[in-house]
Short mmCIF file of C-alpha atoms in Angstrom, two decimals:
data_model
loop_
_atom_site.label_atom_id
_atom_site.label_comp_id
_atom_site.label_asym_id
_atom_site.label_seq_id
_atom_site.Cartn_x
_atom_site.Cartn_y
_atom_site.Cartn_z
CA MET A 214 -12.31 -33.01 -84.41
CA ARG A 215 -9.68 -30.89 -83.87
CA ALA A 216 -8.79 -32.65 -80.78
CA PRO A 217 -8.11 -36.39 -81.83
CA ILE A 218 -5.83 -34.58 -84.72
CA LEU A 219 -3.96 -32.50 -81.88
CA LEU A 220 -3.48 -35.80 -80.06
CA PHE A 221 -2.15 -36.93 -83.30
CA GLY A 222 -0.04 -34.76 -83.24
CA LEU A 223 0.88 -34.48 -79.72
CA TRP A 224 2.08 -38.32 -79.94
CA LEU A 225 3.87 -38.34 -83.19
CA LEU A 226 6.06 -36.03 -81.16
CA ALA A 227 6.53 -37.41 -77.75
CA GLY A 228 6.83 -40.76 -80.51
CA CYS A 229 9.98 -38.81 -82.55
CA SER A 230 11.16 -37.69 -79.12
CA ILE A 231 12.05 -41.02 -77.25
CA GLN A 232 13.05 -42.90 -80.47
CA PRO A 233 16.58 -43.30 -79.78
CA ARG A 234 18.33 -40.72 -81.54
CA LEU A 235 20.75 -42.82 -84.57
CA ALA A 236 24.23 -42.79 -83.65
CA THR A 237 25.62 -40.15 -86.50
CA ALA A 238 28.31 -38.56 -85.05
CA ASP A 239 31.44 -39.72 -86.26
CA PRO A 240 34.49 -39.62 -84.21
CA ARG A 241 36.00 -37.93 -87.49
CA LEU A 242 34.26 -34.71 -87.45
CA ALA A 243 35.44 -34.51 -83.53
CA THR A 244 38.58 -34.58 -84.27
CA ALA A 245 38.19 -32.05 -86.45
CA GLU A 246 35.98 -30.18 -83.71
CA THR A 247 38.30 -30.87 -81.32
CA PHE A 248 41.48 -29.32 -84.03
CA ILE A 249 39.67 -26.01 -83.68
CA ASP A 250 39.35 -25.29 -80.56
CA ALA A 251 43.37 -26.27 -79.77
CA PHE A 252 43.70 -23.72 -82.78
CA TYR A 253 41.79 -21.36 -81.36
CA SER A 254 42.63 -21.42 -77.59
CA PHE A 255 46.62 -20.07 -79.34
CA ASP A 256 47.88 -23.25 -76.92
CA HIS A 257 50.60 -24.49 -79.12
CA ASP A 258 51.26 -27.43 -77.57
CA ARG A 259 47.96 -28.17 -77.68
CA LEU A 260 47.32 -27.44 -81.41
CA ARG A 261 50.62 -29.84 -81.93
CA ASN A 262 48.74 -32.54 -79.59
CA ALA A 263 45.78 -32.47 -82.00
CA MET A 264 47.21 -32.67 -84.88
CA ALA A 265 50.31 -35.96 -84.01
CA ASP A 266 49.67 -37.50 -86.81
CA ALA A 267 49.86 -34.92 -89.18
CA SER A 268 53.70 -33.84 -88.61
CA GLY A 269 53.73 -32.47 -92.94
CA SER A 270 51.43 -30.08 -92.25
CA MET A 271 52.89 -29.11 -88.50
CA GLY A 272 54.62 -26.13 -89.59
CA ASP A 273 52.38 -24.72 -91.54
CA THR A 274 49.53 -24.52 -89.19
CA LEU A 275 51.22 -24.13 -85.78
CA TYR A 276 52.98 -20.75 -87.82
CA TYR A 277 48.99 -20.09 -88.88
CA GLN A 278 48.27 -19.96 -85.03
CA GLN A 279 50.95 -17.33 -84.56
CA TRP A 280 49.76 -15.39 -87.17
CA ALA A 281 45.92 -15.36 -86.71
CA GLU A 282 47.08 -14.82 -82.90
CA ALA A 283 49.06 -11.74 -83.29
CA GLY A 284 46.38 -10.60 -86.06
CA HIS A 285 43.79 -10.68 -83.35
CA TYR A 286 41.28 -13.41 -84.90
CA ALA A 287 38.26 -13.60 -83.20
CA VAL A 288 35.28 -16.29 -84.03
CA LEU A 289 31.76 -15.01 -85.43
CA HIS A 290 30.86 -18.09 -86.77
CA ARG A 291 31.58 -21.51 -86.56
CA ASP A 292 30.04 -24.50 -88.49
CA PRO A 293 30.10 -27.83 -87.56
CA CYS A 294 33.12 -29.35 -89.36
CA ARG A 295 31.24 -32.11 -92.09
CA PHE A 296 32.28 -34.40 -94.51
CA ALA A 297 34.04 -32.93 -98.21
CA LYS A 298 34.69 -35.96 -99.17
CA VAL A 299 34.86 -39.83 -97.74
CA ASP A 300 38.13 -39.71 -95.36
CA ASP A 301 38.12 -35.27 -95.96
CA VAL A 302 36.52 -32.94 -93.47
CA VAL A 303 36.29 -29.29 -93.56
CA CYS A 304 35.32 -26.86 -91.18
CA ALA A 305 34.45 -23.29 -91.71
CA VAL A 306 35.42 -20.91 -89.15
CA THR A 307 34.34 -16.95 -89.87
CA VAL A 308 37.18 -14.25 -87.85
CA LYS A 309 37.01 -11.14 -87.51
CA ASP A 310 41.06 -10.14 -87.42
CA ASP A 311 43.92 -6.57 -87.77
CA LEU A 312 44.49 -7.64 -91.47
CA ILE A 313 40.57 -6.81 -93.25
CA PRO A 314 39.98 -3.64 -90.49
CA ALA A 315 43.27 -1.78 -92.21
CA LEU A 316 42.20 -2.67 -96.21
CA GLY A 317 39.39 -0.30 -94.85
CA SER A 318 37.12 -3.55 -94.97
CA ALA A 319 34.38 -4.37 -93.17
CA PHE A 320 34.35 -7.76 -94.47
CA HIS A 321 35.25 -11.33 -92.46
CA VAL A 322 36.90 -13.53 -93.90
CA THR A 323 35.78 -17.28 -93.39
CA ASP A 324 38.64 -19.86 -93.13
CA ASN A 325 38.32 -23.16 -93.86
CA PHE A 326 40.26 -25.37 -92.33
CA HIS A 327 41.08 -29.29 -94.75
CA PHE A 328 41.39 -32.55 -92.57
CA ALA A 329 42.55 -35.49 -94.71
CA PHE A 330 42.00 -38.96 -92.40
CA SER A 331 43.58 -42.12 -92.90
CA ASP A 332 42.43 -44.97 -90.41
CA GLY A 333 40.51 -42.56 -88.00
CA ARG A 334 43.44 -40.48 -87.75
CA VAL A 335 44.28 -36.56 -88.94
CA ILE A 336 47.65 -37.04 -91.67
CA LYS A 337 47.03 -33.80 -93.14
CA VAL A 338 45.85 -30.53 -92.65
CA TRP A 339 44.99 -27.72 -94.74
CA ASN A 340 42.73 -24.02 -95.28
CA THR A 341 41.86 -21.96 -97.92
CA SER A 342 40.12 -19.43 -97.07
CA ASP A 343 37.70 -16.79 -98.97
CA ASP A 344 39.97 -12.83 -98.73
CA PRO A 345 38.22 -10.15 -100.22
CA PRO A 346 40.21 -9.47 -103.49
CA GLU A 347 41.80 -6.28 -101.42
CA PHE A 348 44.36 -8.50 -99.75
CA HIS A 349 46.18 -10.45 -103.20
CA GLN A 350 45.92 -6.76 -104.13
CA ALA A 351 47.93 -5.57 -100.85
CA MET A 352 49.95 -8.39 -100.71
CA GLU A 353 51.10 -8.31 -104.94
CA TRP A 354 51.46 -4.28 -103.32
CA LEU A 355 53.69 -5.44 -100.70
CA ARG A 356 56.43 -7.73 -101.93
CA LYS A 357 56.88 -5.66 -104.96
CA GLY A 358 57.51 -2.27 -103.05
CA ARG A 359 58.19 -3.48 -99.83
CA PRO A 360 60.64 -7.20 -100.21
CA GLU A 361 62.10 -6.67 -97.15
CA ILE A 362 58.70 -7.35 -95.55
CA PHE A 363 59.20 -10.61 -96.80
CA THR A 364 62.98 -11.44 -96.26
CA GLY A 365 62.86 -10.06 -92.76
CA PRO A 366 59.75 -10.72 -90.91
CA CYS A 367 58.30 -12.51 -93.56
CA ARG A 368 61.18 -14.87 -94.17
CA GLY A 369 59.74 -18.70 -94.54
CA MET A 370 55.82 -17.39 -94.40
CA TRP A 371 53.38 -20.86 -94.34
CA GLU A 372 57.31 -22.73 -94.19
CA GLY A 373 57.64 -22.69 -90.16
CA GLY A 374 59.11 -19.21 -90.60
CA PRO A 375 60.51 -18.07 -87.03
CA THR A 376 58.62 -14.54 -86.74
CA PRO A 377 54.76 -15.03 -87.25
CA LYS A 378 53.97 -12.13 -85.01
CA HIS A 379 55.81 -10.18 -85.82
CA CYS A 380 54.62 -11.30 -89.68
CA VAL A 381 51.29 -10.54 -89.43
CA ARG A 382 52.00 -6.96 -87.64
CA ALA A 383 54.36 -5.52 -90.95
CA ILE A 384 51.67 -7.06 -92.95
CA VAL A 385 48.51 -5.18 -91.39
CA LYS A 386 50.93 -2.39 -91.71
CA GLY A 387 51.97 -2.73 -94.51
CA PHE A 388 47.87 -3.18 -95.21
CA ALA A 389 47.26 0.22 -93.53
CA ASP A 390 49.72 1.81 -96.01
CA PHE A 391 48.59 0.40 -99.15
CA THR A 392 44.85 1.78 -97.80
CA ALA A 393 46.21 5.05 -97.30
CA ARG A 394 48.94 5.13 -101.24
CA SER A 395 45.14 3.89 -102.59
CA ARG A 396 42.67 6.29 -101.40
CA PRO A 397 42.03 9.29 -103.78
CA SER A 398 43.38 13.04 -102.02
CA SER A 399 40.84 14.87 -100.87
#
């Protein structure tokens, strides 16, 4: 009795494996994946080409790429891009960077890149992340206690400012200072 069941199971598996695979890969997903590849290649021209039709998003996205490069972002995990809505795609990428360790945390941030499509073209790019509360506390501390960071190296931050690499380095140093001041004295 086991032999017919085993043969039936093998027949089902064989039948499934030779069935033509349904075309589920939407070209918009491939376009978003190509963008993520370009972003983390830290090749600015490649990223610019990947978002040629999203000119309104170019300044902050190119800024963020340079920020990520100087902040030593390393991809730890990358989920496949997926549809969030009919013409919106999201790609989640978990990274290790210099910022969070400067806060004394081992947390790894997940950046979600969002893409709006029209006629198969990326027309808008934005991102969100799950930065820990310490990140926001330290940023607020820097804004109040070290405003010169935001008028100097971080001038135009996230708006295509001129020095994203210098900015992230200043923020990392500021985060380390915040962490040192926040720790109880022994």
